[in-house]
Amino acid sequence: MRILFLLIAAVLLSASAYSQGNPVLISGIVLDSVTGESLPSATILIEDSYNGTISNVNGRFTLEVNPLQFPLVLQVRYIGYQTERIPVNADTDFPLEITLSKAVTEMQEIVVTDRDPGLSIMETVIARKQIWRGNLNNFRAEAYTRQVLSNDTSIVSISESRSLLYWDREMGPREIQSEARQTSNLSAEQNFSGVRYLPNFYDDNIDIAGYNMVGITHPDALRYYNFSLIETTFIDDFPVYRIEVIPKRERQPLFTGEVFVDGDEFALLEVNLKPNRVVSFPPPVQDFNLAYRQQFSDYGRDFWLPVDVRIEGRVRVGFVGLQFPAIQFRQISILSDYDVNTQIPDSIFADENEFVRADSTLSDSSLVKREMPPVPFTEEEENAYATIDSTSTLEEAFQPSGFLSRLVDDSDEDEERDGGGIFMRLGGVVPSGISFRGRFNRMDGFHAGIGYTREFDVLKNRLKLGSGYSFYSKKWDMMVSLRQQMARAGDTAFLLDAGYENITDTRYESEVYPLFLNSITAAAGARDYFDYYRNEKISMALSVSGLIPDTRFSIGGTRERHQNFEGGVYDYSLFGWHKTRRENVSVTEGRLHAMFAELNVNYESGLQTFSGTNGVRIRGEWSDGILGSDFGYLKAGITGELTIPTFYTRRLFANQLHIFFTGGTATGELPVQRFGAIDGSMTRFTPFGSLRTRIGIPYEGSTHWLINAEHNFRSIPFELLGLWSLADKGWSMILFGGAGSASAGSSTVPGILESDGVHTEAGVSLNSIFGILRIDFAKRLDAPGAFIGLSLPRFF
């Protein structure tokens, strides 16, 4: 729970040494000269330097300077006011009280045309940016960051950091944290405050919470935004244009808000922006809001650089039966003391990590412990630092409510009262490595087993043992396997796997249905999806992984003895509402000795539902009398999945095309237990990778192929229809289709189902209903037939 809330805050937000002397702290307050009201976020800069800060919400500021800089001049700037220049020397008394007067200048006449002046102003801003930004190669800056996490009633935690920020045009950002501090309910590892991930609104493209946004100064910004001049104000004698930012495209992640433009230099002075409604998250996120403010200054030089970043956000998480308090966060970051187009040591970018702590990269003598903070605390923040202790946990601050809240209540008090729960009690009794297994099918009935896994680090191997008993067939399963690491070099490993098992095996393999799922549905009364036989097997394989990233190559052999079950089918279910169980298709009994080779590139079979991948598995198998086998055949097969982003790729979850394919063929006399299979729907469960209108059992054959494709349009159809309530809840629409064929050739095997040509289908899915459900509507195209099924939603 603690890590959950810290990570949410961190994801959504997505010090150089002085040469001599102790730093001097300049402090003060910025006020309106007439009303006496404080001016928050006023910019305070040291003239002829890249150093400065801003005032807090009460108008107060602090600024550390080297005493060797005295005398100096503070330039205090606020939009709509005359800039004040305040001389400061070693004898100046602090805190300063600085009053600013509103700028009063006659406005020049505006020529009205059919084109909004805001467009022309921003066009000039973008053009000038291309010139000076083209000459900005790198910079180094000092940064201070403060993150404040709150619930609905009070501050929950505060974290701070000082760091050195390095930025390079080609390499991007690197941050070296030199100091960190946090309230005592956080550990140092839970302090995520920093600046490396913060947006610079002068960038062309800006990443916000996983969305890739077109920036307001992107060369093509006028294609994505309307800019409307709201008013003209002044700083000193120069106009400042206040311009409204309006997205042109409703379904692209873009910004909305306003910007202030220096009318003399045609540069951004300040932005006040938030993402449009497209930037959202599916359930269980129920509410998501972010707002950004950022100021820029050229410090009297050639480049407009960020002075600060201010973020405010709110997230609410929950679903039926479980509601968490709103997570509210504020962050302020100050950047100063820039060194532009400087020589940056190669060691800074040698590590690909964007963030390191200073004690791992710099010697202690290079660090300077400095007073915190440069932006004074508010009274509420000071009280929080004084009152929050290690007992003020985030778990308590964000305690959920609802009838499911007990499931996530892991407090020490409840563990003591309830004895830690059944799983905690079992964990104290059952030795490490022990696991319990169970299954149900119509040949074995109920099966219960136990497993043991042990890894020996010294010997670089892993041992697995298992045994279980089936109460209807009265047969024992026994398993033992050993994996030995033969050699390792970097990410490349050579492994030897050997094993023995005497088990109930499935006659065909499924790419989408795990056995535990079939056990649940069959025990509840649904049709048993698989056929079974007894297999006594010895296997050995040598594999190499990591020689090429995400790739494993294996070669090996098996010696198997296949037998049919004796006796009838177990015609039973837990609730007694099943139909008569179908007969079990017999296998061709005998000895099957085979050699195989397999290449696997990032592919893993299973429920291909939650997210798409890119991977492929190619396998070949040869059996012959030369090996002592009763069977002679050569079999080859391929299975894989492709995920291709299509539209709206700047969104966190782009529209995607998912393609699943499988196929195989064989020569010789292939036994039925080596036939390939095309998955159909398991009762009303219809996952991706199956032919949804093939109900109950799969198609089988010595030759088979399947192509299954679906395009996830996300929430776009609902947005086009104006059904934003459904889009905001994460509902999406998927179009799918599939085609497959399976044939046994000249072989005739009672009980198996061939496709009798090419089976084709198409349909539509409503995805992520209530965040937990997907409804599939499928229509068979090559023959009459329709089907409605349920499956797990496609999230990613």
PDB file of C-alpha atoms in Angstrom, residues 434-566:
ATOM      1  CA  ILE A 434       6.354 -26.379  -0.665  1.00  0.00           C
ATOM      2  CA  SER A 435       3.294 -25.853  -2.900  1.00  0.00           C
ATOM      3  CA  PHE A 436      -0.115 -27.516  -3.094  1.00  0.00           C
ATOM      4  CA  ARG A 437      -1.794 -28.488  -6.349  1.00  0.00           C
ATOM      5  CA  GLY A 438      -5.254 -29.556  -7.376  1.00  0.00           C
ATOM      6  CA  ARG A 439      -7.240 -30.258 -10.543  1.00  0.00           C
ATOM      7  CA  PHE A 440     -10.406 -31.862 -11.836  1.00  0.00           C
ATOM      8  CA  ASN A 441     -11.187 -33.686 -15.076  1.00  0.00           C
ATOM      9  CA  ARG A 442     -13.618 -36.363 -16.187  1.00  0.00           C
ATOM     10  CA  MET A 443     -10.986 -39.138 -16.249  1.00  0.00           C
ATOM     11  CA  ASP A 444      -9.144 -38.523 -12.971  1.00  0.00           C
ATOM     12  CA  GLY A 445     -11.912 -36.893 -10.993  1.00  0.00           C
ATOM     13  CA  PHE A 446     -10.499 -34.740  -8.229  1.00  0.00           C
ATOM     14  CA  HIS A 447      -6.725 -34.723  -7.933  1.00  0.00           C
ATOM     15  CA  ALA A 448      -4.663 -33.375  -5.031  1.00  0.00           C
ATOM     16  CA  GLY A 449      -0.903 -33.050  -5.011  1.00  0.00           C
ATOM     17  CA  ILE A 450       2.094 -31.444  -3.409  1.00  0.00           C
ATOM     18  CA  GLY A 451       5.229 -29.973  -4.931  1.00  0.00           C
ATOM     19  CA  TYR A 452       8.638 -28.938  -3.701  1.00  0.00           C
ATOM     20  CA  THR A 453      11.112 -26.560  -5.351  1.00  0.00           C
ATOM     21  CA  ARG A 454      14.635 -25.897  -4.148  1.00  0.00           C
ATOM     22  CA  GLU A 455      17.357 -23.775  -5.725  1.00  0.00           C
ATOM     23  CA  PHE A 456      20.993 -24.439  -4.878  1.00  0.00           C
ATOM     24  CA  ASP A 457      22.941 -21.245  -5.518  1.00  0.00           C
ATOM     25  CA  VAL A 458      26.339 -22.873  -5.023  1.00  0.00           C
ATOM     26  CA  LEU A 459      25.651 -25.670  -7.506  1.00  0.00           C
ATOM     27  CA  LYS A 460      23.734 -23.326  -9.855  1.00  0.00           C
ATOM     28  CA  ASN A 461      20.809 -25.698 -10.191  1.00  0.00           C
ATOM     29  CA  ARG A 462      17.135 -26.061  -9.374  1.00  0.00           C
ATOM     30  CA  LEU A 463      15.336 -29.208  -8.231  1.00  0.00           C
ATOM     31  CA  LYS A 464      11.589 -29.780  -8.522  1.00  0.00           C
ATOM     32  CA  LEU A 465       9.645 -32.693  -7.059  1.00  0.00           C
ATOM     33  CA  GLY A 466       5.943 -33.418  -7.207  1.00  0.00           C
ATOM     34  CA  SER A 467       3.412 -36.089  -6.467  1.00  0.00           C
ATOM     35  CA  GLY A 468      -0.365 -36.370  -6.357  1.00  0.00           C
ATOM     36  CA  TYR A 469      -3.299 -38.762  -6.255  1.00  0.00           C
ATOM     37  CA  SER A 470      -6.433 -38.890  -8.436  1.00  0.00           C
ATOM     38  CA  PHE A 471      -9.430 -40.103  -6.468  1.00  0.00           C
ATOM     39  CA  TYR A 472     -11.508 -41.489  -9.366  1.00  0.00           C
ATOM     40  CA  SER A 473      -8.849 -43.084 -11.612  1.00  0.00           C
ATOM     41  CA  LYS A 474      -6.896 -44.101  -8.499  1.00  0.00           C
ATOM     42  CA  LYS A 475      -3.642 -43.188 -10.206  1.00  0.00           C
ATOM     43  CA  TRP A 476      -0.594 -41.438  -8.826  1.00  0.00           C
ATOM     44  CA  ASP A 477       1.261 -38.645 -10.611  1.00  0.00           C
ATOM     45  CA  MET A 478       4.998 -38.412 -10.009  1.00  0.00           C
ATOM     46  CA  MET A 479       7.395 -35.766 -11.271  1.00  0.00           C
ATOM     47  CA  VAL A 480      11.053 -34.874 -10.804  1.00  0.00           C
ATOM     48  CA  SER A 481      13.091 -32.345 -12.797  1.00  0.00           C
ATOM     49  CA  LEU A 482      16.529 -30.792 -12.537  1.00  0.00           C
ATOM     50  CA  ARG A 483      17.794 -27.658 -14.237  1.00  0.00           C
ATOM     51  CA  GLN A 484      21.566 -27.233 -14.198  1.00  0.00           C
ATOM     52  CA  GLN A 485      23.328 -24.081 -15.315  1.00  0.00           C
ATOM     53  CA  MET A 486      26.298 -25.289 -17.333  1.00  0.00           C
ATOM     54  CA  ALA A 487      27.881 -21.921 -18.051  1.00  0.00           C
ATOM     55  CA  ARG A 488      27.076 -18.231 -18.007  1.00  0.00           C
ATOM     56  CA  ALA A 489      28.606 -15.178 -19.670  1.00  0.00           C
ATOM     57  CA  GLY A 490      26.776 -11.903 -19.060  1.00  0.00           C
ATOM     58  CA  ASP A 491      23.153 -12.359 -20.140  1.00  0.00           C
ATOM     59  CA  THR A 492      23.932 -15.596 -21.983  1.00  0.00           C
ATOM     60  CA  ALA A 493      23.250 -18.836 -20.109  1.00  0.00           C
ATOM     61  CA  PHE A 494      23.685 -22.499 -21.101  1.00  0.00           C
ATOM     62  CA  LEU A 495      21.183 -24.739 -19.312  1.00  0.00           C
ATOM     63  CA  LEU A 496      20.652 -28.486 -19.093  1.00  0.00           C
ATOM     64  CA  ASP A 497      17.136 -29.693 -18.231  1.00  0.00           C
ATOM     65  CA  ALA A 498      16.359 -33.313 -17.362  1.00  0.00           C
ATOM     66  CA  GLY A 499      13.234 -34.866 -15.963  1.00  0.00           C
ATOM     67  CA  TYR A 500      11.013 -37.845 -15.349  1.00  0.00           C
ATOM     68  CA  GLU A 501       7.234 -37.829 -15.018  1.00  0.00           C
ATOM     69  CA  ASN A 502       4.422 -40.329 -14.918  1.00  0.00           C
ATOM     70  CA  ILE A 503       1.302 -38.229 -15.248  1.00  0.00           C
ATOM     71  CA  THR A 504      -2.097 -37.702 -16.790  1.00  0.00           C
ATOM     72  CA  ASP A 505      -1.393 -35.660 -19.927  1.00  0.00           C
ATOM     73  CA  THR A 506      -3.720 -33.764 -22.274  1.00  0.00           C
ATOM     74  CA  ARG A 507      -4.023 -35.232 -25.747  1.00  0.00           C
ATOM     75  CA  TYR A 508      -3.626 -31.804 -27.387  1.00  0.00           C
ATOM     76  CA  GLU A 509      -2.053 -28.576 -26.212  1.00  0.00           C
ATOM     77  CA  SER A 510      -3.947 -25.303 -25.919  1.00  0.00           C
ATOM     78  CA  GLU A 511      -2.338 -21.937 -26.584  1.00  0.00           C
ATOM     79  CA  VAL A 512      -4.965 -19.987 -24.647  1.00  0.00           C
ATOM     80  CA  TYR A 513      -6.483 -22.165 -21.911  1.00  0.00           C
ATOM     81  CA  PRO A 514      -4.504 -23.092 -18.797  1.00  0.00           C
ATOM     82  CA  LEU A 515      -5.439 -26.363 -17.117  1.00  0.00           C
ATOM     83  CA  PHE A 516      -6.582 -24.694 -13.890  1.00  0.00           C
ATOM     84  CA  LEU A 517      -9.270 -22.810 -15.835  1.00  0.00           C
ATOM     85  CA  ASN A 518     -10.570 -26.031 -17.378  1.00  0.00           C
ATOM     86  CA  SER A 519     -10.597 -27.656 -13.933  1.00  0.00           C
ATOM     87  CA  ILE A 520     -12.777 -24.876 -12.530  1.00  0.00           C
ATOM     88  CA  THR A 521     -15.285 -24.894 -15.376  1.00  0.00           C
ATOM     89  CA  ALA A 522     -15.469 -28.706 -15.590  1.00  0.00           C
ATOM     90  CA  ALA A 523     -15.997 -29.064 -11.842  1.00  0.00           C
ATOM     91  CA  ALA A 524     -18.757 -26.443 -12.015  1.00  0.00           C
ATOM     92  CA  GLY A 525     -20.595 -28.479 -14.667  1.00  0.00           C
ATOM     93  CA  ALA A 526     -19.302 -27.233 -18.020  1.00  0.00           C
ATOM     94  CA  ARG A 527     -17.961 -29.496 -20.763  1.00  0.00           C
ATOM     95  CA  ASP A 528     -14.459 -30.848 -20.164  1.00  0.00           C
ATOM     96  CA  TYR A 529     -12.441 -29.185 -22.934  1.00  0.00           C
ATOM     97  CA  PHE A 530      -9.563 -31.708 -23.120  1.00  0.00           C
ATOM     98  CA  ASP A 531      -8.999 -35.424 -23.726  1.00  0.00           C
ATOM     99  CA  TYR A 532      -6.508 -37.356 -21.589  1.00  0.00           C
ATOM    100  CA  TYR A 533      -4.073 -40.262 -21.560  1.00  0.00           C
ATOM    101  CA  ARG A 534      -1.327 -41.562 -19.277  1.00  0.00           C
ATOM    102  CA  ASN A 535       2.210 -40.592 -20.219  1.00  0.00           C
ATOM    103  CA  GLU A 536       5.422 -41.933 -18.674  1.00  0.00           C
ATOM    104  CA  LYS A 537       8.188 -39.714 -19.964  1.00  0.00           C
ATOM    105  CA  ILE A 538      11.936 -39.148 -19.665  1.00  0.00           C
ATOM    106  CA  SER A 539      13.246 -35.954 -21.255  1.00  0.00           C
ATOM    107  CA  MET A 540      16.501 -34.064 -21.631  1.00  0.00           C
ATOM    108  CA  ALA A 541      17.243 -30.748 -23.332  1.00  0.00           C
ATOM    109  CA  LEU A 542      20.150 -28.353 -23.731  1.00  0.00           C
ATOM    110  CA  SER A 543      19.251 -24.698 -24.214  1.00  0.00           C
ATOM    111  CA  VAL A 544      21.012 -21.385 -24.627  1.00  0.00           C
ATOM    112  CA  SER A 545      19.237 -18.146 -23.696  1.00  0.00           C
ATOM    113  CA  GLY A 546      20.231 -14.515 -23.994  1.00  0.00           C
ATOM    114  CA  LEU A 547      22.722 -14.985 -26.817  1.00  0.00           C
ATOM    115  CA  ILE A 548      20.313 -12.729 -28.674  1.00  0.00           C
ATOM    116  CA  PRO A 549      18.033 -10.638 -26.410  1.00  0.00           C
ATOM    117  CA  ASP A 550      14.746 -12.379 -25.493  1.00  0.00           C
ATOM    118  CA  THR A 551      15.745 -15.485 -27.445  1.00  0.00           C
ATOM    119  CA  ARG A 552      16.108 -19.097 -26.345  1.00  0.00           C
ATOM    120  CA  PHE A 553      17.194 -22.061 -28.488  1.00  0.00           C
ATOM    121  CA  SER A 554      16.686 -25.619 -27.240  1.00  0.00           C
ATOM    122  CA  ILE A 555      17.502 -29.061 -28.560  1.00  0.00           C
ATOM    123  CA  GLY A 556      16.720 -32.362 -26.871  1.00  0.00           C
ATOM    124  CA  GLY A 557      14.910 -35.659 -26.851  1.00  0.00           C
ATOM    125  CA  THR A 558      12.130 -37.571 -25.113  1.00  0.00           C
ATOM    126  CA  ARG A 559      11.320 -41.215 -24.418  1.00  0.00           C
ATOM    127  CA  GLU A 560       7.614 -41.617 -23.766  1.00  0.00           C
ATOM    128  CA  ARG A 561       5.183 -44.499 -23.189  1.00  0.00           C
ATOM    129  CA  HIS A 562       1.556 -43.685 -23.927  1.00  0.00           C
ATOM    130  CA  GLN A 563      -1.416 -45.590 -22.492  1.00  0.00           C
ATOM    131  CA  ASN A 564      -5.163 -45.109 -22.543  1.00  0.00           C
ATOM    132  CA  PHE A 565      -7.270 -44.913 -19.398  1.00  0.00           C
ATOM    133  CA  GLU A 566      -9.060 -48.032 -18.263  1.00  0.00           C
TER     134      GLU A 566
END
